XYZ file of C-alpha atoms in Angstrom:
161
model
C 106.336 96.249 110.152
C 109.740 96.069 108.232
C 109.134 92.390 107.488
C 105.387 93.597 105.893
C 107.014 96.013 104.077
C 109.212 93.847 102.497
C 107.155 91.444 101.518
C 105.267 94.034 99.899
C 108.254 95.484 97.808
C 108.832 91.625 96.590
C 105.232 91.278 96.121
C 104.753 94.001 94.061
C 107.931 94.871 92.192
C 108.308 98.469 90.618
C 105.091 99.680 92.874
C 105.894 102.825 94.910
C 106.623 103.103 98.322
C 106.270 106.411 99.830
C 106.048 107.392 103.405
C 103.905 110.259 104.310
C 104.078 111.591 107.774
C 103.475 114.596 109.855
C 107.066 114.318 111.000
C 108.842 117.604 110.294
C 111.776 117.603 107.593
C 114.033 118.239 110.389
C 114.101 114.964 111.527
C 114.501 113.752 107.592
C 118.136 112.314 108.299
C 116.868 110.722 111.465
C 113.919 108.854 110.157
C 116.054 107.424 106.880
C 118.414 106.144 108.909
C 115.842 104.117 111.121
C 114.108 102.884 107.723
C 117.772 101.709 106.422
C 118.749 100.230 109.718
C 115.560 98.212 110.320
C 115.366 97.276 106.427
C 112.269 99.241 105.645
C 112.434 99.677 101.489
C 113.366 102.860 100.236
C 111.028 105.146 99.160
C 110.481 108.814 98.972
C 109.540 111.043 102.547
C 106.305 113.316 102.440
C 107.365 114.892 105.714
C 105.854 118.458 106.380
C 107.736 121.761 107.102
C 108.336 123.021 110.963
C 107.238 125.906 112.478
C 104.668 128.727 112.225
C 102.368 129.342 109.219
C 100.425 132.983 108.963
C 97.610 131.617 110.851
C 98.991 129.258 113.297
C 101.988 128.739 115.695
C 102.363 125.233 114.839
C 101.275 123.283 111.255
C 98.805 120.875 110.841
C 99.708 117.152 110.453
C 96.710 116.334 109.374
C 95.891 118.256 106.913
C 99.693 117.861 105.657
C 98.361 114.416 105.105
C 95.451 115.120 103.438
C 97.061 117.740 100.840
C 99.697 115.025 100.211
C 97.352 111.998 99.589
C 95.348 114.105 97.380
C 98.200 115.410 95.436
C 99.457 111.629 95.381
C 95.881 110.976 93.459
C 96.215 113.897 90.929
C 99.876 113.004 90.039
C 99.546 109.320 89.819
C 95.956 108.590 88.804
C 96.668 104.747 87.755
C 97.847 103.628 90.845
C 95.654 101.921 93.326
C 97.490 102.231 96.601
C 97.519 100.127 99.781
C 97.179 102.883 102.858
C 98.774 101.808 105.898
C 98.784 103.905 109.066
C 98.149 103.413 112.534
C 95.233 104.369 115.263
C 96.737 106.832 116.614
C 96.224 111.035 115.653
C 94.164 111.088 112.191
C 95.076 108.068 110.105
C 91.797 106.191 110.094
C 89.729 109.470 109.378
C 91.989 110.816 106.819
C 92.570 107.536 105.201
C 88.757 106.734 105.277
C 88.215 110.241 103.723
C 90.562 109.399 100.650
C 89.269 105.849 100.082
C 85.700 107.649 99.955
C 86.788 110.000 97.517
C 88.982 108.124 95.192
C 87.436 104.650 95.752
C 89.240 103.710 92.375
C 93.025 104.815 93.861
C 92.832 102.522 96.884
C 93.385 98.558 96.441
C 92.972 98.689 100.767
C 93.272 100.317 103.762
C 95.348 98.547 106.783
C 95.735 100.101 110.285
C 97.900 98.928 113.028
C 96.566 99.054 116.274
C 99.320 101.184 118.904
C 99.689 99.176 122.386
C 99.081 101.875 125.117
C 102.442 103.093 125.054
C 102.758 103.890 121.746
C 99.147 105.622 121.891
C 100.664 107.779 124.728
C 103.794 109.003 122.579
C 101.070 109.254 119.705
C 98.706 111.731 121.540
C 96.478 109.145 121.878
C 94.037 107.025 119.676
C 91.727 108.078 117.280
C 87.993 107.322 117.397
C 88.440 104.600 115.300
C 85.087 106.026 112.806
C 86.088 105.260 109.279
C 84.059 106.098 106.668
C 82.623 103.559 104.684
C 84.531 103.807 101.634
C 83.788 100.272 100.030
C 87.047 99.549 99.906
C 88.806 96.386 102.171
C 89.653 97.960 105.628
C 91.850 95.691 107.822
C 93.680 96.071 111.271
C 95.830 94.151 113.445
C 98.456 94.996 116.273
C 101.266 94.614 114.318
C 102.750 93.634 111.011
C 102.706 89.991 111.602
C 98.520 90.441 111.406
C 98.442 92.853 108.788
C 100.597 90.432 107.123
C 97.969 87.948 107.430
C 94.684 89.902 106.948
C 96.414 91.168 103.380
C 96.988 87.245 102.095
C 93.083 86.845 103.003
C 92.791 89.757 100.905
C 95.290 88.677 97.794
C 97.371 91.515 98.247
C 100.211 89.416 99.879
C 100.889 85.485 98.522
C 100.659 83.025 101.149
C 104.003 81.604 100.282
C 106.783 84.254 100.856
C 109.248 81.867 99.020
C-alpha cells in the first residue's frame, strides 16, 4: 500500500493526503512512525478521541468517519478525492454513503480486500453493500491491484517513470 501511495503523491503533486481512521489519538505517535518507516507520504491524521462520551462507554468509529468525511466536503469543496479503505468494519458503507451524497467530491472509491487474518484483527468484514453512487468503485487484495485497477481508471499513469 506504501508503494500506491506513493505513486499517488508523484501522480498528483500538491493533492492532499489525509488519513482518517477510527484509531484513537493515543496511538498518534505510534501510527506516524509506521507511515515514516514504511514510506507512506505525510499527511495530516483524522484519528478520533478515546474513551467515554455522555451516551456511550466507548466512541463510535464510524460515525467519527462519517463526521470527518463530511467536514472534509464542507472545508474543501473543490477537491474530488480518491477514498481508499478496506473491507473490514464500515469503510465500504460509509464511503458508499459519501460518494452518494457528494458525487461531485469523489474522483473514486478503492477498497482493499483484508486476507482472513487481517479481517479477524479488523472485527471482521463488512457486507460488502455499497451504494450505488455513480462514481468508479474498485477493489483488489492489495496495493499492487489497486495500483492496477486505478491506471484502467486514469487516476494512476501506466508508466511510473
Amino acid at each position: 500500500m506504501a508503494v500506491l501511495y506513493d505513486r499517488l503523491h508523484h501522480a498528483h503533486p500538491g493533492a492532499p493526503i489525509v488519513y482518517l481512521s477510527t484509531g484513537a489519538w493515543n496511538v498518534a505517535p505510534t501510527l506516524t512512525r509506521f507511515l515514516g518507516r514504511n514510506l507512506y507520504p505525510a499527511g495530516p491524521l483524522l484519528l478520533t478521541d478515546w474513551g467515554p462520551t455522555h451516551d456511550r462507554w466507548f466512541r463510535n468509529g464510524a460515525q467519527h468517519k462519517h463526521d470527518s468525511l463530511a467536514r472534509l466536503a464542507q472545508e474543501f469543496p473543490g477537491i474530488r478525492w480518491l477514498l481508499i479503505g478496506d473491507d473490514g468494519q464500515a469503510d465500504e458503507r460509509l464511503y458508499g454513503e459519501f460518494a452518494a451524497a457528494h458525487p461531485d467530491s469523489v474522483r473514486a472509491v478503492a477498497i482493499r480486500r483484508l486476507t482472513a487474518g487481517e479481517a479477524v484483527l479488523a472485527g471482521g468484514r463488512s457486507s460488502g453493500a455499497a451504494v450505488d453512487a455513480h462514481v468508479p468503485w474498485i477493489s483488489a487484495p492489495d496495493g499492487a491491484g489497486l495500483d492496477d485497477r486505478l491506471e484502467e481508471l486514469g487516476i494512476l499513469d501506466n508508466d511510473p517513470a
